[in-house]
CSV table of C-alpha atoms and ligand atoms in Angstrom, one decimal:
chain,number,residue,atom,x,y,z
A,11,MET,CA,83.5,191.9,30.1
A,12,LYS,CA,83.0,188.7,28.1
A,13,ALA,CA,86.0,187.1,26.3
A,14,LEU,CA,86.6,183.9,24.2
A,15,ARG,CA,89.6,182.4,25.8
A,16,LEU,CA,91.8,179.5,25.0
A,17,MET,CA,92.4,177.9,28.4
A,18,ASP,CA,94.9,175.3,27.2
A,19,TRP,CA,96.5,173.7,24.1
A,20,LYS,CA,94.4,171.3,22.2
A,21,THR,CA,91.1,172.4,23.8
A,22,GLU,CA,88.1,174.3,22.6
A,23,PRO,CA,88.0,178.0,23.7
A,24,GLU,CA,85.6,179.1,26.4
A,25,LEU,CA,83.4,182.2,26.8
A,26,VAL,CA,84.3,183.6,30.3
A,27,GLU,CA,84.1,186.9,32.2
A,28,VAL,CA,87.4,188.8,32.6
A,29,PRO,CA,88.0,192.4,33.9
A,30,LYS,CA,87.9,195.2,31.3
A,31,PRO,CA,91.5,196.3,30.7
A,32,THR,CA,92.8,199.8,31.6
A,33,PRO,CA,95.6,201.5,29.5
A,34,GLY,CA,99.0,202.1,31.1
A,35,PRO,CA,101.3,204.8,29.8
A,36,GLY,CA,101.6,204.7,26.0
A,37,GLN,CA,98.8,202.1,25.8
A,38,VAL,CA,95.4,202.2,24.2
A,39,VAL,CA,92.2,200.3,24.9
A,40,VAL,CA,90.2,199.6,21.8
A,41,LYS,CA,86.4,198.8,21.8
A,42,VAL,CA,86.4,195.9,19.5
A,43,GLY,CA,84.3,196.4,16.3
A,44,GLY,CA,85.5,193.2,14.6
A,45,ALA,CA,87.8,190.3,15.3
A,46,GLY,CA,88.4,187.8,12.5
A,47,ALA,CA,88.4,184.0,13.1
A,48,CYS,CA,91.7,182.7,11.5
A,49,HIS,CA,92.4,179.1,10.6
A,50,SER,CA,95.6,179.5,12.7
A,51,ASP,CA,93.4,179.5,15.8
A,52,LEU,CA,92.1,176.1,14.8
A,53,HIS,CA,95.7,174.9,14.6
A,54,LEU,CA,96.2,176.3,18.2
A,55,MET,CA,93.1,174.4,19.4
A,56,HIS,CA,93.7,171.1,17.6
A,57,ASP,CA,97.2,170.6,16.3
A,58,PHE,CA,99.9,172.4,18.3
A,59,GLU,CA,101.6,170.3,21.0
A,60,PRO,CA,102.2,172.2,24.3
A,61,GLY,CA,105.5,173.9,23.9
A,62,THR,CA,105.2,174.5,20.1
A,63,MET,CA,104.9,178.2,20.9
A,64,PRO,CA,106.4,179.6,24.2
A,65,TRP,CA,103.1,181.1,25.3
A,66,THR,CA,101.3,180.9,28.7
A,67,MET,CA,97.7,179.9,28.8
A,68,PRO,CA,95.0,181.2,29.1
A,69,PHE,CA,94.7,184.0,26.6
A,70,THR,CA,91.8,185.6,24.7
A,71,LEU,CA,91.7,184.6,21.0
A,72,GLY,CA,91.4,187.0,18.0
A,73,HIS,CA,94.5,188.3,16.2
A,74,GLU,CA,92.8,190.3,13.4
A,75,ASN,CA,91.3,193.3,15.1
A,76,ALA,CA,89.7,196.7,14.5
A,77,GLY,CA,87.4,199.0,16.4
A,78,TRP,CA,87.3,202.4,18.1
A,79,VAL,CA,89.6,203.9,20.6
A,80,ASP,CA,87.9,203.6,24.0
A,81,SER,CA,90.6,205.1,26.3
A,82,VAL,CA,94.2,206.1,26.1
A,83,GLY,CA,97.0,206.0,28.7
A,84,ALA,CA,99.3,208.8,29.7
A,85,GLY,CA,101.5,210.2,26.9
A,86,VAL,CA,99.4,208.9,24.0
A,87,THR,CA,99.3,211.5,21.3
A,88,THR,CA,98.6,209.9,18.0
A,89,VAL,CA,95.0,208.7,18.6
A,90,SER,CA,92.1,209.8,20.8
A,91,GLU,CA,88.8,208.5,22.0
A,92,GLY,CA,86.4,207.5,19.3
A,93,ASP,CA,88.9,207.1,16.5
A,94,ALA,CA,88.3,204.2,14.2
A,95,VAL,CA,91.5,202.1,14.1
A,96,ALA,CA,92.9,198.7,13.0
A,97,VAL,CA,95.6,196.9,15.0
A,98,TYR,CA,98.8,195.8,13.5
A,99,GLY,CA,99.0,192.3,14.9
A,100,PRO,CA,102.6,191.1,15.3
A,101,TRP,CA,103.9,192.8,18.5
A,102,GLY,CA,107.7,193.1,18.6
A,103,CYS,CA,110.1,195.1,20.7
A,104,GLY,CA,109.7,198.2,18.6
A,105,LYS,CA,113.4,199.0,18.9
A,106,CYS,CA,115.4,196.5,16.9
A,107,GLU,CA,116.2,197.0,13.2
A,108,ARG,CA,113.4,194.9,11.9
A,109,CYS,CA,110.9,196.6,14.2
A,110,ARG,CA,112.1,200.0,13.1
A,111,LEU,CA,111.6,198.9,9.5
A,112,GLY,CA,108.0,198.0,10.5
A,113,ILE,CA,108.3,194.2,10.2
A,114,GLU,CA,107.6,193.4,13.8
A,115,SER,CA,106.7,189.8,12.7
A,116,TYR,CA,110.5,189.2,12.5
A,117,CYS,CA,111.5,191.2,15.6
A,118,GLU,CA,115.1,190.2,16.5
A,119,ASN,CA,114.9,191.1,20.2
A,120,GLN,CA,112.1,188.8,21.3
A,121,ALA,CA,113.2,189.0,24.9
A,122,ALA,CA,112.1,192.7,24.9
A,123,ALA,CA,108.8,192.0,23.0
A,124,PRO,CA,105.5,191.8,25.0
A,125,VAL,CA,105.3,188.2,23.9
A,126,VAL,CA,107.6,185.9,21.9
A,127,ASN,CA,106.5,185.6,18.2
A,128,GLY,CA,103.0,186.7,18.8
A,129,GLY,CA,100.7,189.5,19.7
A,130,GLY,CA,97.1,190.0,20.9
A,131,GLY,CA,95.3,186.7,20.3
A,132,LEU,CA,98.6,184.9,20.0
A,133,GLY,CA,100.0,184.5,23.5
A,134,LEU,CA,98.5,187.7,24.8
A,135,ASP,CA,94.8,188.7,25.1
A,136,GLY,CA,93.3,189.3,21.7
A,137,GLY,CA,90.1,190.9,20.3
A,138,MET,CA,87.4,188.2,20.8
A,139,ALA,CA,86.2,190.3,23.7
A,140,GLU,CA,84.4,193.6,24.2
A,141,TYR,CA,87.7,195.5,24.7
A,142,LEU,CA,91.3,194.9,23.7
A,143,LEU,CA,94.4,196.3,25.3
A,144,VAL,CA,97.0,197.5,22.7
A,145,PRO,CA,100.4,197.8,24.5
A,146,PHE,CA,101.9,200.5,22.2
A,147,GLU,CA,100.1,203.3,20.3
A,148,ARG,CA,102.4,202.7,17.3
A,149,LEU,CA,100.5,199.5,16.6
A,150,LEU,CA,97.3,201.4,15.6
A,151,ILE,CA,96.5,202.4,12.0
A,152,PRO,CA,93.6,204.9,11.5
A,153,LEU,CA,90.9,203.4,9.3
A,154,PRO,CA,89.9,205.1,6.1
A,155,ALA,CA,86.4,206.7,6.2
A,156,ASP,CA,83.7,204.3,5.1
A,157,LEU,CA,85.6,201.2,6.1
A,158,GLU,CA,83.7,199.5,9.0
A,159,PRO,CA,85.9,197.8,11.7
A,160,ALA,CA,84.1,194.5,11.0
A,161,THR,CA,85.3,194.6,7.4
A,162,ALA,CA,88.7,196.2,8.2
A,163,ALA,CA,89.7,193.6,10.9
A,164,PRO,CA,90.4,190.7,8.4
A,165,ILE,CA,92.6,193.0,6.3
A,166,THR,CA,95.2,193.0,9.2
A,167,ASP,CA,95.9,189.3,8.6
A,168,ALA,CA,93.7,187.7,5.9
A,169,GLY,CA,94.8,190.7,3.8
A,170,LEU,CA,98.3,191.5,5.1
A,171,THR,CA,99.6,187.9,5.0
A,172,PRO,CA,98.8,187.3,1.4
A,173,TYR,CA,99.9,190.8,0.4
A,174,HIS,CA,103.3,190.3,2.0
A,175,ALA,CA,103.7,187.0,0.2
A,176,ILE,CA,102.6,188.5,-3.1
A,177,ARG,CA,104.7,191.6,-2.8
A,178,ARG,CA,107.8,189.4,-2.4
A,179,SER,CA,107.1,187.8,-5.8
A,180,TRP,CA,105.9,190.9,-7.6
A,181,PRO,CA,108.8,190.8,-10.1
A,182,LYS,CA,107.6,187.4,-11.3
A,183,MET,CA,104.0,188.5,-11.7
A,184,THR,CA,104.3,190.0,-15.1
A,185,PRO,CA,101.4,190.3,-17.6
A,186,THR,CA,102.4,187.1,-19.3
A,187,SER,CA,102.7,185.2,-16.1
A,188,THR,CA,100.3,182.9,-14.2
A,189,VAL,CA,99.8,182.9,-10.4
A,190,VAL,CA,98.1,179.9,-8.8
A,191,VAL,CA,96.3,180.5,-5.5
A,192,ILE,CA,95.6,177.4,-3.5
A,193,GLY,CA,93.0,177.5,-0.8
A,194,ILE,CA,90.3,180.1,-1.3
A,195,GLY,CA,89.3,180.7,2.3
A,196,GLY,CA,89.9,183.8,4.4
A,197,LEU,CA,93.4,184.5,3.1
A,198,GLY,CA,93.1,183.1,-0.4
A,199,HIS,CA,90.0,185.0,-1.4
A,200,VAL,CA,91.7,188.3,-0.5
A,201,GLY,CA,95.1,187.1,-2.0
A,202,LEU,CA,93.7,186.4,-5.4
A,203,GLN,CA,92.2,189.9,-5.5
A,204,LEU,CA,95.5,191.4,-4.5
A,205,VAL,CA,97.3,189.7,-7.4
A,206,LYS,CA,94.7,191.1,-9.8
A,207,ALA,CA,94.7,194.6,-8.2
A,208,THR,CA,98.5,195.0,-8.1
A,209,THR,CA,99.8,193.0,-11.1
A,210,GLY,CA,98.9,192.0,-14.6
A,211,ALA,CA,99.2,188.3,-13.9
A,212,ARG,CA,96.5,185.7,-14.7
A,213,VAL,CA,95.1,183.9,-11.7
A,214,ILE,CA,94.2,180.2,-11.3
A,215,ALA,CA,92.3,179.5,-8.1
A,216,VAL,CA,92.4,176.0,-6.6
A,217,ASP,CA,90.2,174.6,-3.8
A,218,ASN,CA,88.4,171.4,-2.9
A,219,ARG,CA,85.1,173.2,-2.0
A,220,LYS,CA,82.7,174.1,-4.7
A,221,GLU,CA,81.6,177.3,-2.8
A,222,ALA,CA,85.2,178.4,-2.5
A,223,LEU,CA,85.7,178.1,-6.3
A,224,GLU,CA,82.4,180.1,-6.8
A,225,LEU,CA,83.8,182.8,-4.5
A,226,ALA,CA,87.1,182.8,-6.5
A,227,THR,CA,85.2,183.4,-9.7
A,228,LYS,CA,83.2,186.2,-8.1
A,229,MET,CA,86.5,187.8,-6.8
A,230,GLY,CA,88.0,187.8,-10.3
A,231,ALA,CA,89.9,184.5,-10.7
A,232,ASP,CA,90.6,183.8,-14.4
A,233,HIS,CA,90.3,180.1,-13.9
A,234,VAL,CA,89.2,177.8,-11.1
A,235,LEU,CA,90.2,174.2,-10.6
A,236,PRO,CA,89.3,171.5,-8.1
A,237,SER,CA,92.2,170.4,-5.9
A,238,ASP,CA,92.6,166.8,-7.2
A,239,ASP,CA,95.0,164.6,-9.1
A,240,HIS,CA,94.3,166.4,-12.3
A,241,ALA,CA,95.2,169.9,-11.0
A,242,VAL,CA,98.8,169.8,-12.1
A,243,THR,CA,97.9,168.7,-15.6
A,244,ALA,CA,95.2,171.3,-15.8
A,245,ILE,CA,97.6,174.1,-14.7
A,246,LYS,CA,100.1,172.9,-17.4
A,247,ASP,CA,97.3,172.8,-20.0
A,248,LEU,CA,96.3,176.4,-19.1
A,249,THR,CA,100.0,177.6,-19.4
A,250,ALA,CA,101.0,176.1,-22.7
A,251,GLY,CA,102.8,173.3,-20.9
A,252,HIS,CA,105.1,175.7,-19.0
A,253,GLY,CA,103.7,175.6,-15.5
A,254,ALA,CA,102.8,178.6,-13.2
A,255,ASP,CA,105.3,181.4,-12.4
A,256,VAL,CA,104.1,181.8,-8.8
A,257,LEU,CA,102.2,179.4,-6.6
A,258,LEU,CA,100.8,180.6,-3.3
A,259,ASP,CA,99.8,177.7,-1.0
A,260,PHE,CA,97.3,178.9,1.6
A,261,VAL,CA,96.8,175.3,2.9
A,262,GLY,CA,100.3,173.9,3.5
A,263,ALA,CA,99.4,170.3,3.4
A,264,SER,CA,101.7,167.8,1.8
A,265,ALA,CA,99.2,167.4,-1.1
A,266,THR,CA,99.0,171.1,-1.8
A,267,MET,CA,102.7,171.6,-1.5
A,268,GLU,CA,103.4,168.8,-3.9
A,269,LEU,CA,100.9,170.3,-6.3
A,270,ALA,CA,102.6,173.7,-6.0
A,271,ARG,CA,106.1,172.3,-6.4
A,272,THR,CA,105.3,170.2,-9.5
A,273,ALA,CA,103.1,172.7,-11.2
A,274,ALA,CA,105.8,175.4,-11.0
A,275,ARG,CA,107.5,176.8,-14.1
A,276,PRO,CA,111.4,176.9,-14.1
A,277,LEU,CA,112.4,180.2,-12.3
A,278,GLY,CA,109.1,180.2,-10.5
A,279,ASP,CA,108.3,180.9,-6.8
A,280,VAL,CA,106.4,178.5,-4.5
A,281,THR,CA,105.3,180.2,-1.3
A,282,ILE,CA,103.9,178.1,1.6
A,283,VAL,CA,101.7,180.2,3.8
A,284,GLY,CA,99.3,177.6,5.3
A,285,LEU,CA,100.2,175.8,8.5
A,286,ALA,CA,98.7,172.4,7.8
A,287,GLY,CA,102.1,170.8,8.5
A,288,GLY,CA,102.9,169.2,5.2
A,289,SER,CA,106.4,168.6,3.8
A,290,VAL,CA,107.9,167.8,0.4
A,291,PRO,CA,111.4,166.6,-0.6
A,292,LEU,CA,114.0,169.2,-1.7
A,293,SER,CA,116.8,168.1,-3.9
A,294,PHE,CA,118.4,169.2,-7.2
A,295,PHE,CA,116.0,167.3,-9.4
A,296,ALA,CA,113.0,167.2,-7.1
A,297,GLN,CA,111.4,170.4,-8.6
A,298,PRO,CA,111.7,172.3,-11.9
A,299,TYR,CA,115.0,174.2,-12.3
A,300,GLU,CA,115.6,177.3,-10.3
A,301,VAL,CA,112.3,177.2,-8.4
A,302,SER,CA,112.4,179.0,-5.1
A,303,ILE,CA,110.5,177.4,-2.3
A,304,GLN,CA,109.8,179.7,0.7
A,305,THR,CA,107.6,180.3,3.7
A,306,THR,CA,106.2,183.7,4.8
A,307,TYR,CA,104.8,184.8,8.2
A,308,TRP,CA,102.3,187.7,8.4
A,309,GLY,CA,103.6,191.1,7.1
A,310,SER,CA,104.9,194.5,7.8
A,311,HIS,CA,103.3,197.7,9.2
A,312,PRO,CA,104.0,199.7,6.0
A,313,GLU,CA,102.4,197.0,3.9
A,314,LEU,CA,99.3,197.2,6.0
A,315,VAL,CA,99.2,201.0,5.4
A,316,GLU,CA,99.4,200.3,1.7
A,317,LEU,CA,96.6,197.7,2.0
A,318,PHE,CA,94.2,200.2,3.7
A,319,ASP,CA,94.9,202.6,0.9
A,320,LEU,CA,93.9,200.0,-1.6
A,321,ALA,CA,90.8,199.1,0.4
A,322,ALA,CA,89.9,202.8,0.7
A,323,ARG,CA,89.9,203.0,-3.1
A,324,GLY,CA,87.6,200.0,-3.3
A,325,GLN,CA,90.2,197.7,-4.8
A,326,LEU,CA,89.5,195.0,-2.2
A,327,HIS,CA,86.4,193.2,-1.2
A,328,VAL,CA,86.5,191.2,2.0
A,329,GLU,CA,83.7,188.6,2.1
A,330,THR,CA,82.6,188.3,5.7
A,331,THR,CA,80.1,186.3,7.7
A,332,GLN,CA,79.4,188.0,11.0
A,333,TYR,CA,78.9,186.3,14.4
A,334,SER,CA,78.1,187.7,17.8
A,335,LEU,CA,80.6,187.2,20.6
A,336,ASP,CA,78.2,184.6,22.1
A,337,ASP,CA,78.4,182.8,18.8
A,338,ALA,CA,82.2,182.9,18.5
A,339,PRO,CA,82.6,179.2,19.3
A,340,GLN,CA,80.2,178.5,16.4
A,341,ALA,CA,82.3,180.7,14.1
A,342,TYR,CA,85.2,178.4,14.7
A,343,ARG,CA,83.1,175.2,14.3
A,344,ASP,CA,81.8,176.5,11.0
A,345,LEU,CA,85.4,177.4,9.9
A,346,LYS,CA,86.5,173.9,10.8
A,347,ASP,CA,83.6,172.3,8.9
A,348,GLY,CA,84.4,174.4,5.7
A,349,LYS,CA,81.1,176.3,6.1
A,350,VAL,CA,82.5,179.8,6.1
A,351,ASN,CA,82.6,181.8,2.8
A,352,GLY,CA,85.5,184.3,3.0
A,353,ARG,CA,86.2,185.3,6.6
A,354,ALA,CA,84.1,184.7,9.8
A,355,VAL,CA,84.2,187.9,11.9
A,356,VAL,CA,83.1,188.2,15.5
A,357,VAL,CA,81.4,191.5,16.2
A,358,PRO,CA,81.0,191.9,20.0
B,402,LIG,P1,90.4,179.0,5.8
B,402,LIG,O1,89.9,177.8,6.5
B,402,LIG,O2,89.6,180.2,5.7
B,402,LIG,O3,90.7,178.6,4.2
B,402,LIG,C1,91.4,177.4,3.9
B,402,LIG,C2,90.9,177.1,2.5
B,402,LIG,O4,91.7,176.0,2.0
B,402,LIG,C3,89.5,176.6,2.5
B,402,LIG,O5,88.8,177.2,1.4
B,402,LIG,C4,89.6,175.1,2.2
B,402,LIG,O6,88.5,174.6,1.5
B,402,LIG,C5,90.9,175.1,1.4
B,402,LIG,N1,91.5,173.7,1.4
B,402,LIG,C6,91.7,172.9,2.4
B,402,LIG,N2,92.4,171.8,2.0
B,402,LIG,C7,92.6,172.0,0.7
B,402,LIG,C8,93.3,171.2,-0.3
B,402,LIG,N3,93.8,170.0,-0.1
B,402,LIG,N4,93.4,171.7,-1.6
B,402,LIG,C9,92.8,173.0,-1.9
B,402,LIG,N5,92.2,173.7,-1.0
B,402,LIG,C10,92.1,173.2,0.3
B,402,LIG,O7,91.9,179.3,6.4
B,402,LIG,P2,92.7,180.7,6.4
B,402,LIG,O8,92.3,181.4,7.6
B,402,LIG,O9,92.6,181.4,5.1
B,402,LIG,O10,94.2,180.2,6.6
B,402,LIG,C11,94.8,179.4,5.7
B,402,LIG,C12,96.1,178.8,6.2
B,402,LIG,O11,97.0,179.9,6.4
B,402,LIG,C13,95.9,178.2,7.6
B,402,LIG,O12,96.8,177.1,7.7
B,402,LIG,C14,96.4,179.3,8.6
B,402,LIG,O13,96.9,178.8,9.8
B,402,LIG,C15,97.5,179.8,7.8
B,402,LIG,N6,97.9,181.2,8.1
B,402,LIG,C16,99.3,181.5,7.9
B,402,LIG,C17,99.7,182.7,8.2
B,402,LIG,C18,101.2,183.0,8.0
B,402,LIG,O14,101.6,184.2,8.3
B,402,LIG,N7,101.9,182.2,7.4
B,402,LIG,C19,98.8,183.8,8.6
B,402,LIG,C20,97.5,183.4,8.7
B,402,LIG,C21,97.0,182.2,8.4
B,403,LIG,ZN1,95.9,184.5,11.4
B,404,LIG,ZN1,112.1,194.1,17.6
């Protein structure tokens, strides 16, 4: 079968032939119906020095996956051939306390996990191929009727990651509060909808692309702002001088982190989700009083179950641009050039 593989750090991925996987006991092979192209893959290709992550090359890209069960290994009882499924992406040991609570992204027994701090497409073979080997049946979530795998795939990361970050700040997203979403790409365009669908807060969307701000308006943002030197003043103006209660940074560059930190209201939350590698000073007077600055990584299995429920009720629209597996390299080039609206999804 064909697969888009990352052969080494700081290289472009290559389309190559690899054997079709067969499921061992407890394992499932999924016929891929959609694999999202995440900006994190661009960081793997261009930014990460060898050794940043303890993974062995090569591996197949694609860590947002959904499709249909193709074959099951011995002892698999919860899914059967033909079932439409999404794949929970962070693959932990399945036994430690965090894994038993469903937050395998923070598995505390990495030595017993199939790969350290990763999953399919992150250290192990992912979904940018015709078939994907899922090492444990527990990682599969049945898809609601009417949700196509190509639309469902991005929900497992571009949906789950913002949802986890938003859920953490729910108590601060009251009807009188303002949430700023910075970076309206794959994650951000879903994130702003999740704020609107699950809280009463007002949303200000910030991006430096005109098309992204248009998408934000279409997805329900109350205000949109270009990401420039005036953004902090504009956020203050829109909040009676107070600043925003929660700021979600889906870029993570020094400029956006600085924007988030300085536009925060005292008692606010600043959450850095993007991996652009920025930094800001932290000291007593560096940011408004009692502002929490935090990072988040991916999300939990129960949160993904909640998200699919929201999606099944039509509360979530994932804007996708589809590419064939042969065109997967182009999907990443378009993502790099800021030409993707919403999420690029590879449909083998
Ligand atoms: P994307 O390329 O689809 O979207 C990024 C958006 O940010 C684009 O709309 C772009 O125009 C905008 N942008 C870039 N620079 C900007 C700036 N200075 N000001 C405002 N907007 C700016 O990327 P994505 O797939 O949504 O991923 C976003 C980031 O989140 C990436 O760094 C990715 O690696 C990271 N990520 C983190 C996690 C996690 O668990 N923490 C999970 C997935 C992705
Ligand atoms: Zn990702
Ligand atoms: Zn674990």
